[in-house]
Amino acid sequence: MTDDLDAWNRLAALLPPAEAGQVADCWQIGEQEAGLGLLVTGLLAHRIPIDGATRAEIAVIAEAWGERATLAPALARCVGAGGPDRLVLLAEQARGAGADAEVSGSVRVPWIACTGCGAVLTRLHEWEPWGELSYLALGYLITSADGSAVLRRFPDDAVDRAFAALLAHPC
């Protein structure tokens, strides 16, 4: 997904043509971070409605390019499509998530939930000495709705595979 030009162009096409061209150009020149910023800014500025799956896809791409923390507040303010969403972004906090038994010093951060089956794509982070979550995830999990069961684990470089697994999870 993170290297998928078709997905990038499909998301860019949500914007008016001139702005879509700028986002598409960012891919061509290797400025994906800037392109993601232009995409989210354009969605907000034009009040373009997006469904939960599109919002989640943008969040995953932003995570892959190191822009999740920067873009999450603006992405959360994008206008919803108004219908029921299969995927929803969860609040960006580690409340009640608990530590992960297999990764010492880590905390689970529920991130994207499937409203059909309840499965959750969860990021693993460590607590930094200054009391905040690490900027980069240590890995990704697909968990049960209540977080008690880990259904699948993914390494830190596999956010796209983790998201695909959430999409493929039977509802």
mmCIF file of C-alpha atoms in Angstrom:
data_model
loop_
_atom_site.group_PDB
_atom_site.id
_atom_site.type_symbol
_atom_site.label_atom_id
_atom_site.label_comp_id
_atom_site.label_asym_id
_atom_site.label_seq_id
_atom_site.Cartn_x
_atom_site.Cartn_y
_atom_site.Cartn_z
ATOM 1 C CA MET A 1 0.000 0.000 0.000
ATOM 2 C CA THR A 2 2.681 2.527 0.955
ATOM 3 C CA ASP A 3 4.292 2.100 -2.466
ATOM 4 C CA ASP A 4 1.034 1.917 -4.387
ATOM 5 C CA LEU A 5 0.871 4.683 -6.960
ATOM 6 C CA ASP A 6 -2.724 3.759 -7.862
ATOM 7 C CA ALA A 7 -3.872 4.269 -4.251
ATOM 8 C CA TRP A 8 -1.964 7.561 -4.080
ATOM 9 C CA ASN A 9 -3.581 8.840 -7.280
ATOM 10 C CA ARG A 10 -7.031 7.618 -6.182
ATOM 11 C CA LEU A 11 -6.719 9.588 -2.951
ATOM 12 C CA ALA A 12 -5.349 12.644 -4.777
ATOM 13 C CA ALA A 13 -8.355 12.517 -7.136
ATOM 14 C CA LEU A 14 -10.621 13.324 -4.178
ATOM 15 C CA LEU A 15 -9.371 16.911 -4.492
ATOM 16 C CA PRO A 16 -10.139 19.491 -7.179
ATOM 17 C CA PRO A 17 -7.971 18.922 -10.281
ATOM 18 C CA ALA A 18 -5.270 21.524 -9.618
ATOM 19 C CA GLU A 19 -4.704 20.349 -6.060
ATOM 20 C CA ALA A 20 -4.942 16.698 -7.091
ATOM 21 C CA GLY A 21 -2.140 17.376 -9.559
ATOM 22 C CA GLN A 22 0.034 18.851 -6.803
ATOM 23 C CA VAL A 23 -0.491 15.792 -4.601
ATOM 24 C CA ALA A 24 0.226 13.467 -7.530
ATOM 25 C CA ASP A 25 3.368 15.467 -8.354
ATOM 26 C CA CYS A 26 4.616 14.981 -4.788
ATOM 27 C CA TRP A 27 4.760 11.231 -5.426
ATOM 28 C CA GLN A 28 6.758 11.756 -8.614
ATOM 29 C CA ILE A 29 9.403 13.866 -6.881
ATOM 30 C CA GLY A 30 9.609 11.727 -3.742
ATOM 31 C CA GLU A 31 7.897 14.196 -1.419
ATOM 32 C CA GLN A 32 5.207 11.887 -0.049
ATOM 33 C CA GLU A 33 5.224 13.652 3.326
ATOM 34 C CA ALA A 34 4.404 16.987 1.671
ATOM 35 C CA GLY A 35 1.799 15.309 -0.525
ATOM 36 C CA LEU A 36 0.030 13.837 2.487
ATOM 37 C CA GLY A 37 -0.089 17.260 4.077
ATOM 38 C CA LEU A 38 -1.532 18.770 0.901
ATOM 39 C CA LEU A 39 -4.099 15.967 0.685
ATOM 40 C CA VAL A 40 -5.395 16.364 4.224
ATOM 41 C CA THR A 41 -5.290 20.173 4.049
ATOM 42 C CA GLY A 42 -7.253 20.070 0.784
ATOM 43 C CA LEU A 43 -9.854 17.671 2.186
ATOM 44 C CA LEU A 44 -10.403 20.040 5.107
ATOM 45 C CA ALA A 45 -10.362 23.253 3.063
ATOM 46 C CA HIS A 46 -12.919 21.978 0.553
ATOM 47 C CA ARG A 47 -14.949 20.074 3.168
ATOM 48 C CA ILE A 48 -14.724 16.949 1.030
ATOM 49 C CA PRO A 49 -16.495 14.083 2.788
ATOM 50 C CA ILE A 50 -14.550 10.864 3.261
ATOM 51 C CA ASP A 51 -15.719 7.556 4.656
ATOM 52 C CA GLY A 52 -14.037 5.706 7.491
ATOM 53 C CA ALA A 53 -12.128 3.360 5.202
ATOM 54 C CA THR A 54 -10.599 6.300 3.315
ATOM 55 C CA ARG A 55 -9.754 8.083 6.557
ATOM 56 C CA ALA A 56 -8.100 4.889 7.861
ATOM 57 C CA GLU A 57 -6.199 4.381 4.606
ATOM 58 C CA ILE A 58 -4.815 7.916 4.770
ATOM 59 C CA ALA A 59 -3.852 7.361 8.420
ATOM 60 C CA VAL A 60 -1.997 4.169 7.516
ATOM 61 C CA ILE A 61 -0.131 5.831 4.665
ATOM 62 C CA ALA A 62 0.715 8.733 6.981
ATOM 63 C CA GLU A 63 2.041 6.231 9.533
ATOM 64 C CA ALA A 64 4.209 4.571 6.891
ATOM 65 C CA TRP A 65 5.709 7.927 5.895
ATOM 66 C CA GLY A 66 6.248 9.127 9.480
ATOM 67 C CA GLU A 67 3.457 11.711 9.340
ATOM 68 C CA ARG A 68 0.753 10.097 11.517
ATOM 69 C CA ALA A 69 1.328 12.221 14.604
ATOM 70 C CA THR A 70 1.451 15.418 12.547
ATOM 71 C CA LEU A 71 -1.644 14.718 10.446
ATOM 72 C CA ALA A 72 -3.875 12.875 12.949
ATOM 73 C CA PRO A 73 -5.585 15.990 14.392
ATOM 74 C CA ALA A 74 -6.433 17.400 10.945
ATOM 75 C CA LEU A 75 -7.481 14.002 9.598
ATOM 76 C CA ALA A 76 -9.856 13.606 12.540
ATOM 77 C CA ARG A 77 -11.505 16.929 11.580
ATOM 78 C CA CYS A 78 -12.193 15.884 7.966
ATOM 79 C CA VAL A 79 -15.873 15.720 7.105
ATOM 80 C CA GLY A 80 -17.381 12.246 7.308
ATOM 81 C CA ALA A 81 -19.343 10.732 4.442
ATOM 82 C CA GLY A 82 -22.453 10.438 6.598
ATOM 83 C CA GLY A 83 -23.064 6.715 6.324
ATOM 84 C CA PRO A 84 -22.127 3.837 8.563
ATOM 85 C CA ASP A 85 -18.409 3.199 8.493
ATOM 86 C CA ARG A 86 -16.797 -0.230 8.618
ATOM 87 C CA LEU A 87 -13.553 1.299 9.891
ATOM 88 C CA VAL A 88 -13.143 4.047 12.465
ATOM 89 C CA LEU A 89 -10.059 5.813 13.788
ATOM 90 C CA LEU A 90 -9.876 5.660 17.555
ATOM 91 C CA ALA A 91 -8.727 8.467 19.830
ATOM 92 C CA GLU A 92 -4.939 8.788 19.845
ATOM 93 C CA GLN A 93 -4.194 7.708 23.392
ATOM 94 C CA ALA A 94 -2.984 4.649 25.227
ATOM 95 C CA ARG A 95 -5.764 4.707 27.828
ATOM 96 C CA GLY A 96 -6.416 1.322 29.293
ATOM 97 C CA ALA A 97 -4.466 -0.383 26.561
ATOM 98 C CA GLY A 98 -1.977 -2.051 28.863
ATOM 99 C CA ALA A 99 1.452 -3.423 28.233
ATOM 100 C CA ASP A 100 2.182 -6.058 25.647
ATOM 101 C CA ALA A 101 3.433 -9.311 27.159
ATOM 102 C CA GLU A 102 5.769 -10.118 24.243
ATOM 103 C CA VAL A 103 7.446 -6.720 23.858
ATOM 104 C CA SER A 104 9.019 -5.547 27.104
ATOM 105 C CA GLY A 105 8.361 -1.932 28.027
ATOM 106 C CA SER A 106 5.700 -1.483 25.369
ATOM 107 C CA VAL A 107 2.161 -0.210 25.547
ATOM 108 C CA ARG A 108 -0.705 -0.997 23.197
ATOM 109 C CA VAL A 109 -2.418 1.924 21.478
ATOM 110 C CA PRO A 110 -5.724 0.920 19.833
ATOM 111 C CA TRP A 111 -5.828 2.747 16.508
ATOM 112 C CA ILE A 112 -8.300 1.546 13.847
ATOM 113 C CA ALA A 113 -11.388 -0.505 14.697
ATOM 114 C CA CYS A 114 -13.626 -2.600 12.477
ATOM 115 C CA THR A 115 -17.227 -1.918 13.449
ATOM 116 C CA GLY A 116 -18.361 -5.204 11.925
ATOM 117 C CA CYS A 117 -16.325 -7.697 13.929
ATOM 118 C CA GLY A 118 -14.677 -5.479 16.514
ATOM 119 C CA ALA A 119 -11.104 -6.352 15.532
ATOM 120 C CA VAL A 120 -8.671 -3.514 16.214
ATOM 121 C CA LEU A 121 -5.427 -2.558 14.513
ATOM 122 C CA THR A 122 -3.224 -1.587 17.442
ATOM 123 C CA ARG A 123 0.158 0.131 17.472
ATOM 124 C CA LEU A 124 2.860 -0.884 19.947
ATOM 125 C CA HIS A 125 4.873 1.983 21.434
ATOM 126 C CA GLU A 126 7.259 2.421 24.313
ATOM 127 C CA TRP A 127 6.938 5.058 27.022
ATOM 128 C CA GLU A 128 9.726 7.567 26.665
ATOM 129 C CA PRO A 129 11.549 8.797 29.803
ATOM 130 C CA TRP A 130 9.746 12.158 29.500
ATOM 131 C CA GLY A 131 6.358 10.440 29.803
ATOM 132 C CA GLU A 132 5.179 10.359 26.195
ATOM 133 C CA LEU A 133 4.779 7.570 23.668
ATOM 134 C CA SER A 134 7.646 6.861 21.299
ATOM 135 C CA TYR A 135 7.275 8.616 17.971
ATOM 136 C CA LEU A 136 7.634 5.419 15.944
ATOM 137 C CA ALA A 137 5.685 2.230 16.566
ATOM 138 C CA LEU A 138 7.570 -0.874 17.676
ATOM 139 C CA GLY A 139 5.102 -3.065 15.782
ATOM 140 C CA TYR A 140 1.424 -3.642 15.045
ATOM 141 C CA LEU A 141 -1.216 -6.051 16.322
ATOM 142 C CA ILE A 142 -4.648 -7.128 15.280
ATOM 143 C CA THR A 143 -6.531 -7.634 18.541
ATOM 144 C CA SER A 144 -9.993 -8.628 19.636
ATOM 145 C CA ALA A 145 -12.405 -5.789 20.393
ATOM 146 C CA ASP A 146 -11.541 -5.741 24.093
ATOM 147 C CA GLY A 147 -7.819 -6.183 23.428
ATOM 148 C CA SER A 148 -7.624 -9.399 25.430
ATOM 149 C CA ALA A 149 -6.587 -11.573 22.478
ATOM 150 C CA VAL A 150 -3.833 -10.872 19.960
ATOM 151 C CA LEU A 151 -4.987 -12.322 16.656
ATOM 152 C CA ARG A 152 -1.889 -11.387 14.592
ATOM 153 C CA ARG A 153 1.441 -9.612 15.064
ATOM 154 C CA PHE A 154 3.376 -7.529 12.555
ATOM 155 C CA PRO A 155 6.839 -5.944 12.748
ATOM 156 C CA ASP A 156 7.445 -2.207 12.813
ATOM 157 C CA ASP A 157 7.881 -2.000 9.032
ATOM 158 C CA ALA A 158 4.603 -3.739 8.157
ATOM 159 C CA VAL A 159 1.831 -1.221 8.803
ATOM 160 C CA ASP A 160 0.490 -1.788 5.283
ATOM 161 C CA ARG A 161 0.335 -5.574 5.810
ATOM 162 C CA ALA A 162 -1.314 -5.092 9.203
ATOM 163 C CA PHE A 163 -3.967 -2.838 7.644
ATOM 164 C CA ALA A 164 -4.565 -5.327 4.828
ATOM 165 C CA ALA A 165 -5.028 -8.055 7.472
ATOM 166 C CA LEU A 166 -7.599 -5.910 9.272
ATOM 167 C CA LEU A 167 -9.457 -5.369 5.994
ATOM 168 C CA ALA A 168 -9.369 -9.102 5.264
ATOM 169 C CA HIS A 169 -10.460 -10.093 8.779
ATOM 170 C CA PRO A 170 -13.797 -11.924 8.611
ATOM 171 C CA CYS A 171 -16.691 -9.910 9.981
#
